[in-house]
Amino acid sequence: MAFQSLRISRFVISVRSPIRQCHHRARALVSQMFQPTGALPKGAKQSEIVCKSHKLMLEHGLIRQSSPGIYHLLPLALRALEKLIRVIDEEMQTIGGQKLNMPCLTTAELWKETDRWTTTGSELFKLKDRHDVEYCLGPTHEEAVTHLVASQGHISQRQLPIKLYQITRKFRDEIRPRFGLLRGREFYMKDMYTFDIDEERAMETYHSVCEAYTRFLQRLGLNFVKVVADTGVIGGSMSHEFHLPADTGEDVLMFCLKCGHGANKETIDSEDAHCPNCGPSTKLESRQGIEVGHAFYLGTKYSKVFNVDYLDKNNKSRLTQMGCYGLGVTRILAAAIEVLSTDDEVRWPKLIAPYQIIIIPPKKGSKEERGQQIAEELYDSIVGKIPSLKNEILLDDRDHMTIGRRMKDAKTLGYPFVVVVGKKALQSDRLFEMCSVNTGVTSFESQDALLEIFSGIQTV
Ligand SMILES: [Zn+2]
């Protein structure tokens, strides 16, 4: 008897529990989303939140301020950020980048060797450990990476070029943090550092990284400009910036409308600047931009200090030629929202939207209530047939709310596809109302047609 009942209970467990798990774990439900909305930072007034992405991200539960210029990235924003990171990883690895992770705490000793402990000034977050040893929370890692590469001794020529990058938290004690994630004190940055045998190869690397940045921004569908830039505190002899044109941008860019030449205004001396390509009669026009990427040719500025060298064929020591390349990762997320959104609706680059599809079942107690099961079946059918969408679908199960209200929420959050299970889904031809949020087009589609459309969704 005991043996038999054991078998029976095993049978019950093995058959039922996977199904239960499937229902409770697999479907992402809006009712369970941690998304505190509408909160302004302590002491802030609505009128002080002047920038669209900042306002939208706070109002709709994407970020929450922890202290000035420092934010919690809430689940929806983090999903988008992690996708953004995957796109960056793909592009950096396409050009031979090797990902590593360097400590945020870097010793003052290294910064003192390049003199930047004092020249970077009060923007460095400085601290001391219990033994009175000084550190800073790194805003950038030229010293750390150069010291690291030097620690292996002479580099073998075969190993070059070396392209090391990381995507980590960076820190900058901004005098006036503002615009949310656009200018924070703690942020994510992708920083790549490259080492080449000579100037010519270093230039090839420089161009390949700029091309990778171009592909990256194109994949996100973002309109951008590349301009000549100042080398500033990083140093070096050549520099370009990538900007998203936007009225809220803090940089002023000067453009030639004839040939497309562009430069950051910081690099131009005179008020009525003209184009270096088209001559003195062609004046440059100004427009504002948000800086999202930066490339620097560093030469031997850092490799000289820490002696990063290789032995040439005559066994002579030669310094490597360096470059460094940044992408402001959290800034890109906010800047994309800034340039793509309307005043009250969030829009994402489609590829990195937190979820690709949201399904809205009928309201509880309505005539269409039995459509709730159809919505769940549709969800499971998409997941079952299109594996790439397994974690890309949300079910708005807040069935105490009208379809219209949930539709408005879905559009506000900018999920690319909204599917409504309404009256027509209950009729014999079972049609679903589908709204493509980015185009604004609404249509009625059969389940097969929906699957066909969704199978074309690009994910990362
Ligand atoms: Zn020109």
CSV table of C-alpha atoms and ligand atoms in Angstrom, one decimal:
chain,number,residue,atom,x,y,z
A,1,MET,CA,0.0,0.0,0.0
A,2,ALA,CA,2.6,2.4,1.0
A,3,PHE,CA,4.6,1.7,-2.1
A,4,GLN,CA,1.5,2.3,-4.3
A,5,SER,CA,0.6,5.6,-2.7
A,6,LEU,CA,4.1,6.8,-3.1
A,7,ARG,CA,3.9,6.1,-6.8
A,8,ILE,CA,0.6,7.9,-7.0
A,9,SER,CA,1.9,11.0,-5.2
A,10,ARG,CA,5.0,11.0,-7.5
A,11,PHE,CA,2.8,10.8,-10.5
A,12,VAL,CA,0.7,13.8,-9.2
A,13,ILE,CA,3.8,15.9,-8.6
A,14,SER,CA,5.5,15.1,-11.9
A,15,VAL,CA,2.4,15.9,-14.0
A,16,ARG,CA,1.0,18.9,-12.2
A,17,SER,CA,3.8,21.0,-10.9
A,18,PRO,CA,5.5,21.8,-14.2
A,19,ILE,CA,2.1,23.1,-15.5
A,20,ARG,CA,1.6,25.2,-12.4
A,21,GLN,CA,5.1,26.6,-12.6
A,22,CYS,CA,4.5,27.5,-16.2
A,23,HIS,CA,1.4,29.5,-15.4
A,24,HIS,CA,3.0,31.3,-12.5
A,25,ARG,CA,6.5,31.9,-13.7
A,26,ALA,CA,6.5,32.2,-17.4
A,27,ARG,CA,3.9,34.9,-18.0
A,28,ALA,CA,5.1,38.4,-17.1
A,29,LEU,CA,2.2,40.2,-15.5
A,30,VAL,CA,1.7,44.0,-15.3
A,31,SER,CA,0.0,43.6,-11.9
A,32,GLN,CA,3.2,42.3,-10.4
A,33,MET,CA,5.5,44.9,-11.9
A,34,PHE,CA,7.5,47.0,-9.5
A,35,GLN,CA,6.9,50.3,-11.0
A,36,PRO,CA,6.5,53.1,-8.5
A,37,THR,CA,5.1,56.0,-10.5
A,38,GLY,CA,4.7,59.7,-10.3
A,39,ALA,CA,7.2,60.5,-7.6
A,40,LEU,CA,9.2,63.6,-7.6
A,41,PRO,CA,12.6,63.6,-5.9
A,42,LYS,CA,12.4,64.9,-2.3
A,43,GLY,CA,12.2,68.7,-2.2
A,44,ALA,CA,11.9,69.0,-6.0
A,45,LYS,CA,9.2,71.0,-7.7
A,46,GLN,CA,7.6,69.9,-11.0
A,47,SER,CA,8.8,73.1,-12.6
A,48,GLU,CA,12.4,72.1,-11.9
A,49,ILE,CA,12.1,69.0,-14.0
A,50,VAL,CA,12.7,70.7,-17.3
A,51,CYS,CA,13.8,67.9,-19.5
A,52,LYS,CA,11.4,65.5,-21.2
A,53,SER,CA,13.3,62.2,-20.6
A,54,HIS,CA,13.8,63.1,-17.0
A,55,LYS,CA,10.2,63.9,-16.5
A,56,LEU,CA,8.9,60.8,-18.4
A,57,MET,CA,11.3,58.4,-16.7
A,58,LEU,CA,10.3,59.7,-13.2
A,59,GLU,CA,6.6,59.8,-13.9
A,60,HIS,CA,6.2,56.4,-15.4
A,61,GLY,CA,8.3,54.4,-12.9
A,62,LEU,CA,11.5,53.9,-15.0
A,63,ILE,CA,13.8,55.6,-12.5
A,64,ARG,CA,13.7,57.0,-9.0
A,65,GLN,CA,16.0,59.5,-7.5
A,66,SER,CA,18.1,58.2,-4.6
A,67,SER,CA,20.1,61.5,-4.1
A,68,PRO,CA,20.9,64.4,-6.4
A,69,GLY,CA,22.2,63.0,-9.7
A,70,ILE,CA,22.0,59.4,-8.4
A,71,TYR,CA,19.2,57.1,-9.5
A,72,HIS,CA,17.6,53.7,-9.0
A,73,LEU,CA,17.2,52.1,-12.4
A,74,LEU,CA,13.8,50.4,-11.9
A,75,PRO,CA,13.0,47.0,-13.7
A,76,LEU,CA,11.7,48.4,-17.0
A,77,ALA,CA,14.6,50.8,-17.4
A,78,LEU,CA,17.1,48.1,-16.5
A,79,ARG,CA,15.6,45.7,-19.0
A,80,ALA,CA,16.2,48.3,-21.7
A,81,LEU,CA,19.7,49.1,-20.4
A,82,GLU,CA,20.7,45.5,-20.4
A,83,LYS,CA,19.6,45.2,-24.0
A,84,LEU,CA,21.6,48.3,-24.9
A,85,ILE,CA,24.6,46.7,-23.3
A,86,ARG,CA,24.2,43.6,-25.4
A,87,VAL,CA,24.1,45.7,-28.6
A,88,ILE,CA,27.3,47.5,-27.5
A,89,ASP,CA,28.9,44.1,-26.7
A,90,GLU,CA,28.1,42.8,-30.1
A,91,GLU,CA,29.6,45.9,-31.8
A,92,MET,CA,32.7,46.0,-29.6
A,93,GLN,CA,33.4,42.3,-30.1
A,94,THR,CA,32.9,42.7,-33.9
A,95,ILE,CA,36.0,44.9,-34.0
A,96,GLY,CA,38.0,42.6,-31.7
A,97,GLY,CA,37.2,44.2,-28.3
A,98,GLN,CA,37.9,42.0,-25.3
A,99,LYS,CA,35.6,42.7,-22.3
A,100,LEU,CA,37.0,43.0,-18.8
A,101,ASN,CA,36.0,44.7,-15.6
A,102,MET,CA,38.3,47.0,-13.7
A,103,PRO,CA,37.7,48.1,-10.1
A,104,CYS,CA,35.6,51.3,-9.5
A,105,LEU,CA,38.0,52.1,-6.7
A,106,THR,CA,41.3,53.2,-8.2
A,107,THR,CA,44.3,54.3,-6.1
A,108,ALA,CA,45.4,57.9,-6.0
A,109,GLU,CA,48.9,56.7,-6.6
A,110,LEU,CA,48.2,56.0,-10.3
A,111,TRP,CA,46.3,59.3,-10.7
A,112,LYS,CA,49.3,61.2,-9.2
A,113,GLU,CA,51.7,59.6,-11.7
A,114,THR,CA,49.8,61.3,-14.6
A,115,ASP,CA,49.1,64.5,-12.5
A,116,ARG,CA,45.4,64.0,-13.0
A,117,TRP,CA,44.8,63.7,-9.2
A,118,THR,CA,45.1,67.5,-9.1
A,119,THR,CA,44.2,68.5,-12.7
A,120,THR,CA,40.9,66.7,-12.7
A,121,GLY,CA,40.0,68.7,-9.6
A,122,SER,CA,36.9,68.5,-7.6
A,123,GLU,CA,35.0,66.3,-10.1
A,124,LEU,CA,36.8,63.3,-8.6
A,125,PHE,CA,35.0,61.5,-5.8
A,126,LYS,CA,38.0,61.0,-3.5
A,127,LEU,CA,38.1,58.8,-0.4
A,128,LYS,CA,40.5,57.2,2.1
A,129,ASP,CA,40.6,53.7,3.5
A,130,ARG,CA,41.3,52.8,7.2
A,131,HIS,CA,45.0,53.0,6.6
A,132,ASP,CA,44.7,56.5,5.2
A,133,VAL,CA,45.5,55.3,1.6
A,134,GLU,CA,43.7,57.6,-0.9
A,135,TYR,CA,41.4,56.3,-3.6
A,136,CYS,CA,38.9,57.7,-6.1
A,137,LEU,CA,35.8,56.3,-7.6
A,138,GLY,CA,36.9,56.2,-11.2
A,139,PRO,CA,35.3,58.5,-13.8
A,140,THR,CA,37.5,57.0,-16.5
A,141,HIS,CA,40.3,54.4,-16.5
A,142,GLU,CA,43.3,55.5,-18.6
A,143,GLU,CA,45.6,55.1,-15.6
A,144,ALA,CA,44.2,51.9,-14.4
A,145,VAL,CA,44.2,50.1,-17.8
A,146,THR,CA,47.6,51.4,-18.8
A,147,HIS,CA,49.1,50.3,-15.4
A,148,LEU,CA,47.3,46.9,-15.9
A,149,VAL,CA,48.7,46.3,-19.4
A,150,ALA,CA,52.2,47.4,-18.3
A,151,SER,CA,52.2,44.9,-15.5
A,152,GLN,CA,52.6,42.0,-17.9
A,153,GLY,CA,56.0,43.3,-19.1
A,154,HIS,CA,56.9,43.8,-22.8
A,155,ILE,CA,53.9,43.0,-25.0
A,156,SER,CA,54.4,40.6,-27.7
A,157,GLN,CA,54.0,42.2,-31.1
A,158,ARG,CA,51.7,39.4,-32.1
A,159,GLN,CA,49.3,40.4,-29.3
A,160,LEU,CA,48.8,43.9,-30.8
A,161,PRO,CA,46.5,45.5,-31.3
A,162,ILE,CA,45.0,45.1,-27.8
A,163,LYS,CA,41.4,46.4,-27.5
A,164,LEU,CA,40.1,46.2,-23.9
A,165,TYR,CA,36.7,47.5,-22.9
A,166,GLN,CA,34.4,47.5,-19.9
A,167,ILE,CA,30.8,48.6,-19.2
A,168,THR,CA,30.8,49.7,-15.6
A,169,ARG,CA,29.6,52.4,-13.2
A,170,LYS,CA,31.5,55.6,-13.3
A,171,PHE,CA,31.4,58.5,-10.9
A,172,ARG,CA,31.7,62.2,-11.3
A,173,ASP,CA,31.0,64.8,-8.7
A,174,GLU,CA,29.1,67.2,-10.9
A,175,ILE,CA,28.8,70.7,-9.6
A,176,ARG,CA,25.1,70.8,-10.8
A,177,PRO,CA,23.8,67.3,-11.7
A,178,ARG,CA,20.7,67.8,-13.8
A,179,PHE,CA,18.4,66.4,-16.5
A,180,GLY,CA,18.1,63.0,-14.8
A,181,LEU,CA,20.3,60.3,-16.4
A,182,LEU,CA,21.7,62.8,-18.9
A,183,ARG,CA,24.0,64.4,-16.4
A,184,GLY,CA,24.2,62.3,-13.2
A,185,ARG,CA,26.9,61.7,-10.7
A,186,GLU,CA,26.9,57.9,-11.0
A,187,PHE,CA,26.3,56.4,-14.4
A,188,TYR,CA,27.2,53.5,-16.7
A,189,MET,CA,29.8,54.1,-19.3
A,190,LYS,CA,31.4,51.8,-21.9
A,191,ASP,CA,35.1,52.7,-22.1
A,192,MET,CA,37.5,51.0,-24.5
A,193,TYR,CA,41.3,51.4,-24.5
A,194,THR,CA,43.4,50.4,-27.4
A,195,PHE,CA,47.1,49.7,-27.9
A,196,ASP,CA,48.8,49.6,-31.3
A,197,ILE,CA,52.3,49.3,-32.6
A,198,ASP,CA,52.4,52.6,-34.5
A,199,GLU,CA,50.5,55.7,-35.3
A,200,GLU,CA,49.2,54.4,-38.6
A,201,ARG,CA,47.7,51.3,-37.0
A,202,ALA,CA,46.3,53.3,-34.2
A,203,MET,CA,44.5,55.5,-36.8
A,204,GLU,CA,43.0,52.3,-38.3
A,205,THR,CA,41.8,51.3,-34.9
A,206,TYR,CA,40.4,54.8,-34.4
A,207,HIS,CA,38.4,54.6,-37.6
A,208,SER,CA,37.2,51.1,-36.8
A,209,VAL,CA,35.8,52.1,-33.5
A,210,CYS,CA,34.1,55.2,-35.0
A,211,GLU,CA,32.5,52.9,-37.6
A,212,ALA,CA,31.4,50.5,-34.8
A,213,TYR,CA,29.8,53.6,-33.1
A,214,THR,CA,28.0,54.5,-36.3
A,215,ARG,CA,26.6,50.9,-36.7
A,216,PHE,CA,25.5,50.9,-33.1
A,217,LEU,CA,23.6,54.2,-33.4
A,218,GLN,CA,22.1,53.1,-36.7
A,219,ARG,CA,20.9,49.8,-35.2
A,220,LEU,CA,19.1,51.9,-32.5
A,221,GLY,CA,17.5,54.0,-35.3
A,222,LEU,CA,18.9,57.2,-33.8
A,223,ASN,CA,19.7,60.2,-35.9
A,224,PHE,CA,23.3,61.4,-34.9
A,225,VAL,CA,26.1,63.6,-36.0
A,226,LYS,CA,29.9,63.1,-35.6
A,227,VAL,CA,31.9,66.2,-35.0
A,228,VAL,CA,35.5,67.3,-34.3
A,229,ALA,CA,36.0,67.8,-30.6
A,230,ASP,CA,38.3,69.2,-28.0
A,231,THR,CA,40.6,66.7,-26.3
A,232,GLY,CA,40.1,68.3,-22.9
A,233,VAL,CA,41.3,66.7,-19.7
A,234,ILE,CA,41.8,63.3,-21.3
A,235,GLY,CA,44.5,64.7,-23.6
A,236,GLY,CA,45.8,63.4,-26.9
A,237,SER,CA,45.9,64.9,-30.3
A,238,MET,CA,42.7,63.9,-32.1
A,239,SER,CA,39.1,63.6,-31.0
A,240,HIS,CA,35.6,63.2,-32.3
A,241,GLU,CA,32.2,63.3,-30.6
A,242,PHE,CA,29.0,61.6,-31.5
A,243,HIS,CA,25.9,63.7,-30.7
A,244,LEU,CA,22.1,63.2,-30.9
A,245,PRO,CA,20.8,66.6,-32.1
A,246,ALA,CA,18.3,67.9,-29.5
A,247,ASP,CA,17.2,71.3,-28.2
A,248,THR,CA,17.9,70.2,-24.6
A,249,GLY,CA,21.5,69.3,-25.6
A,250,GLU,CA,24.2,71.1,-23.6
A,251,ASP,CA,26.7,71.2,-26.4
A,252,VAL,CA,26.7,73.7,-29.3
A,253,LEU,CA,27.7,72.1,-32.6
A,254,MET,CA,28.7,74.1,-35.7
A,255,PHE,CA,27.9,72.6,-39.1
A,256,CYS,CA,28.6,73.3,-42.7
A,257,LEU,CA,25.4,72.9,-44.6
A,258,LYS,CA,27.3,72.3,-47.9
A,259,CYS,CA,29.7,69.5,-47.0
A,260,GLY,CA,28.4,68.3,-43.6
A,261,HIS,CA,31.6,69.1,-41.7
A,262,GLY,CA,30.8,69.5,-38.0
A,263,ALA,CA,32.7,70.6,-34.9
A,264,ASN,CA,32.0,71.2,-31.3
A,265,LYS,CA,31.9,75.0,-30.7
A,266,GLU,CA,34.5,74.6,-28.0
A,267,THR,CA,37.1,73.8,-30.8
A,268,ILE,CA,36.3,77.0,-32.8
A,269,ASP,CA,37.8,80.3,-31.9
A,270,SER,CA,36.1,83.1,-33.7
A,271,GLU,CA,32.4,84.0,-33.5
A,272,ASP,CA,31.7,83.9,-37.3
A,273,ALA,CA,33.4,80.6,-38.0
A,274,HIS,CA,33.7,79.3,-41.5
A,275,CYS,CA,34.1,75.8,-42.9
A,276,PRO,CA,37.7,74.5,-43.3
A,277,ASN,CA,36.7,72.5,-46.4
A,278,CYS,CA,34.5,75.1,-48.2
A,279,GLY,CA,36.5,78.2,-47.5
A,280,PRO,CA,35.9,81.6,-45.7
A,281,SER,CA,32.6,82.4,-47.6
A,282,THR,CA,30.8,79.4,-46.1
A,283,LYS,CA,29.7,80.1,-42.6
A,284,LEU,CA,28.9,77.4,-40.1
A,285,GLU,CA,25.4,77.0,-38.7
A,286,SER,CA,24.8,76.1,-35.0
A,287,ARG,CA,22.6,73.5,-33.4
A,288,GLN,CA,22.5,71.8,-30.0
A,289,GLY,CA,23.4,68.2,-29.3
A,290,ILE,CA,23.6,65.6,-26.5
A,291,GLU,CA,27.0,64.0,-26.5
A,292,VAL,CA,26.7,60.2,-26.4
A,293,GLY,CA,30.1,59.0,-27.6
A,294,HIS,CA,33.6,60.2,-27.7
A,295,ALA,CA,36.8,59.0,-29.4
A,296,PHE,CA,40.3,60.1,-28.5
A,297,TYR,CA,43.6,59.4,-30.1
A,298,LEU,CA,46.0,59.5,-27.1
A,299,GLY,CA,49.4,58.7,-28.8
A,300,THR,CA,51.9,57.9,-26.0
A,301,LYS,CA,50.5,60.2,-23.4
A,302,TYR,CA,49.7,57.4,-21.0
A,303,SER,CA,51.9,54.5,-22.4
A,304,LYS,CA,54.9,56.7,-21.7
A,305,VAL,CA,54.1,57.2,-18.0
A,306,PHE,CA,53.5,53.5,-17.3
A,307,ASN,CA,55.9,52.2,-20.0
A,308,VAL,CA,53.5,50.0,-22.1
A,309,ASP,CA,55.9,48.8,-24.7
A,310,TYR,CA,56.7,46.0,-27.1
A,311,LEU,CA,60.0,44.8,-28.7
A,312,ASP,CA,60.3,45.5,-32.4
A,313,LYS,CA,62.2,43.1,-34.7
A,314,ASN,CA,65.5,44.6,-33.7
A,315,ASN,CA,64.6,43.9,-30.1
A,316,LYS,CA,64.3,47.6,-29.5
A,317,SER,CA,61.7,48.8,-27.0
A,318,ARG,CA,58.9,50.9,-28.5
A,319,LEU,CA,56.0,52.6,-26.8
A,320,THR,CA,52.5,51.5,-27.8
A,321,GLN,CA,50.1,54.1,-29.4
A,322,MET,CA,46.9,54.4,-27.5
A,323,GLY,CA,43.3,55.4,-28.1
A,324,CYS,CA,40.3,55.6,-25.8
A,325,TYR,CA,36.7,55.5,-26.7
A,326,GLY,CA,33.6,56.1,-24.5
A,327,LEU,CA,29.9,55.6,-24.8
A,328,GLY,CA,27.7,57.0,-22.1
A,329,VAL,CA,25.4,54.0,-21.6
A,330,THR,CA,22.8,55.4,-19.2
A,331,ARG,CA,23.0,58.7,-21.0
A,332,ILE,CA,22.2,57.0,-24.4
A,333,LEU,CA,19.2,55.4,-22.8
A,334,ALA,CA,17.9,58.8,-21.6
A,335,ALA,CA,19.0,60.6,-24.7
A,336,ALA,CA,17.1,58.1,-26.9
A,337,ILE,CA,14.0,58.7,-24.9
A,338,GLU,CA,14.6,62.4,-25.1
A,339,VAL,CA,14.7,62.5,-28.9
A,340,LEU,CA,12.1,59.8,-29.7
A,341,SER,CA,9.3,60.5,-27.1
A,342,THR,CA,6.4,62.8,-27.3
A,343,ASP,CA,5.6,65.2,-24.4
A,344,ASP,CA,3.6,62.5,-22.6
A,345,GLU,CA,4.5,59.2,-24.2
A,346,VAL,CA,7.7,57.3,-23.9
A,347,ARG,CA,9.3,56.0,-27.1
A,348,TRP,CA,12.3,53.6,-27.2
A,349,PRO,CA,14.6,52.5,-29.9
A,350,LYS,CA,12.5,49.4,-30.9
A,351,LEU,CA,15.4,47.0,-30.4
A,352,ILE,CA,15.8,47.8,-26.7
A,353,ALA,CA,12.2,48.4,-25.6
A,354,PRO,CA,11.7,46.7,-22.2
A,355,TYR,CA,9.1,44.4,-23.7
A,356,GLN,CA,8.2,44.1,-27.4
A,357,ILE,CA,4.5,43.1,-27.0
A,358,ILE,CA,1.8,43.7,-24.4
A,359,ILE,CA,-1.5,41.8,-24.5
A,360,ILE,CA,-4.6,43.3,-23.0
A,361,PRO,CA,-7.4,40.9,-22.1
A,362,PRO,CA,-11.0,42.0,-21.5
A,363,LYS,CA,-12.2,43.5,-18.3
A,364,LYS,CA,-13.4,41.2,-15.6
A,365,GLY,CA,-17.2,41.1,-15.5
A,366,SER,CA,-17.6,42.4,-19.0
A,367,LYS,CA,-19.5,40.6,-21.8
A,368,GLU,CA,-16.2,39.6,-23.3
A,369,GLU,CA,-14.8,38.1,-20.0
A,370,ARG,CA,-14.1,34.7,-21.6
A,371,GLY,CA,-11.6,36.4,-23.8
A,372,GLN,CA,-9.2,36.3,-20.8
A,373,GLN,CA,-8.4,32.7,-21.6
A,374,ILE,CA,-7.9,33.5,-25.3
A,375,ALA,CA,-5.4,36.2,-24.2
A,376,GLU,CA,-3.4,33.6,-22.2
A,377,GLU,CA,-3.5,31.2,-25.0
A,378,LEU,CA,-2.2,33.8,-27.4
A,379,TYR,CA,0.6,34.6,-25.0
A,380,ASP,CA,1.6,31.0,-24.7
A,381,SER,CA,1.3,30.4,-28.4
A,382,ILE,CA,3.7,33.3,-29.2
A,383,VAL,CA,6.2,32.1,-26.6
A,384,GLY,CA,5.9,28.5,-27.9
A,385,LYS,CA,6.3,29.4,-31.6
A,386,ILE,CA,8.8,32.3,-31.4
A,387,PRO,CA,11.5,31.4,-28.9
A,388,SER,CA,13.2,34.8,-29.3
A,389,LEU,CA,10.1,36.4,-27.8
A,390,LYS,CA,10.1,34.2,-24.7
A,391,ASN,CA,10.9,37.1,-22.4
A,392,GLU,CA,9.4,39.9,-24.5
A,393,ILE,CA,5.7,39.7,-23.8
A,394,LEU,CA,3.7,41.3,-21.0
A,395,LEU,CA,0.1,40.4,-20.1
A,396,ASP,CA,-1.8,43.3,-18.6
A,397,ASP,CA,-3.8,41.3,-16.2
A,398,ARG,CA,-5.2,44.3,-14.3
A,399,ASP,CA,-8.6,43.2,-15.3
A,400,HIS,CA,-10.4,45.6,-13.0
A,401,MET,CA,-9.4,48.3,-15.4
A,402,THR,CA,-11.1,49.1,-18.8
A,403,ILE,CA,-9.3,48.1,-22.0
A,404,GLY,CA,-9.1,51.8,-22.9
A,405,ARG,CA,-7.3,52.7,-19.7
A,406,ARG,CA,-4.8,49.9,-20.1
A,407,MET,CA,-4.4,50.8,-23.8
A,408,LYS,CA,-3.4,54.3,-22.8
A,409,ASP,CA,-0.9,53.0,-20.2
A,410,ALA,CA,0.6,50.7,-22.8
A,411,LYS,CA,1.0,53.5,-25.3
A,412,THR,CA,2.4,55.8,-22.7
A,413,LEU,CA,5.1,53.3,-21.9
A,414,GLY,CA,5.9,52.8,-25.6
A,415,TYR,CA,5.8,49.0,-25.9
A,416,PRO,CA,6.1,48.6,-29.7
A,417,PHE,CA,3.1,46.2,-30.1
A,418,VAL,CA,-0.2,46.4,-28.2
A,419,VAL,CA,-2.6,43.5,-28.8
A,420,VAL,CA,-6.2,43.8,-27.5
A,421,VAL,CA,-8.4,40.8,-27.0
A,422,GLY,CA,-11.8,42.4,-27.6
A,423,LYS,CA,-15.2,41.5,-29.1
A,424,LYS,CA,-13.8,40.3,-32.4
A,425,ALA,CA,-11.6,37.8,-30.7
A,426,LEU,CA,-14.6,36.0,-29.5
A,427,GLN,CA,-16.2,35.7,-32.9
A,428,SER,CA,-15.6,32.7,-35.1
A,429,ASP,CA,-12.9,34.3,-37.2
A,430,ARG,CA,-11.1,35.4,-34.0
A,431,LEU,CA,-9.5,38.7,-34.8
A,432,PHE,CA,-7.2,40.6,-32.5
A,433,GLU,CA,-6.8,44.4,-32.5
A,434,MET,CA,-3.1,45.2,-32.9
A,435,CYS,CA,-1.6,48.7,-32.6
A,436,SER,CA,1.9,49.3,-33.8
A,437,VAL,CA,2.8,52.1,-31.4
A,438,ASN,CA,5.7,53.5,-33.3
A,439,THR,CA,3.6,54.0,-36.5
A,440,GLY,CA,0.3,54.6,-34.8
A,441,VAL,CA,-1.4,52.1,-37.2
A,442,THR,CA,-4.1,49.9,-35.8
A,443,SER,CA,-5.4,46.7,-37.6
A,444,PHE,CA,-7.3,43.5,-36.9
A,445,GLU,CA,-5.3,40.4,-37.3
A,446,SER,CA,-5.8,36.7,-37.1
A,447,GLN,CA,-3.6,34.7,-34.7
A,448,ASP,CA,-1.6,33.3,-37.6
A,449,ALA,CA,-1.1,36.8,-39.0
A,450,LEU,CA,0.1,38.1,-35.6
A,451,LEU,CA,2.6,35.3,-35.4
A,452,GLU,CA,3.8,36.1,-38.8
A,453,ILE,CA,4.3,39.8,-37.9
A,454,PHE,CA,5.9,39.0,-34.5
A,455,SER,CA,8.3,36.5,-36.0
A,456,GLY,CA,9.9,39.5,-37.8
A,457,ILE,CA,10.6,41.4,-34.5
A,458,GLN,CA,14.3,41.9,-33.9
A,459,THR,CA,15.5,41.2,-30.4
A,460,VAL,CA,18.9,41.4,-28.7
B,1,ZN,ZN,31.9,72.7,-45.8
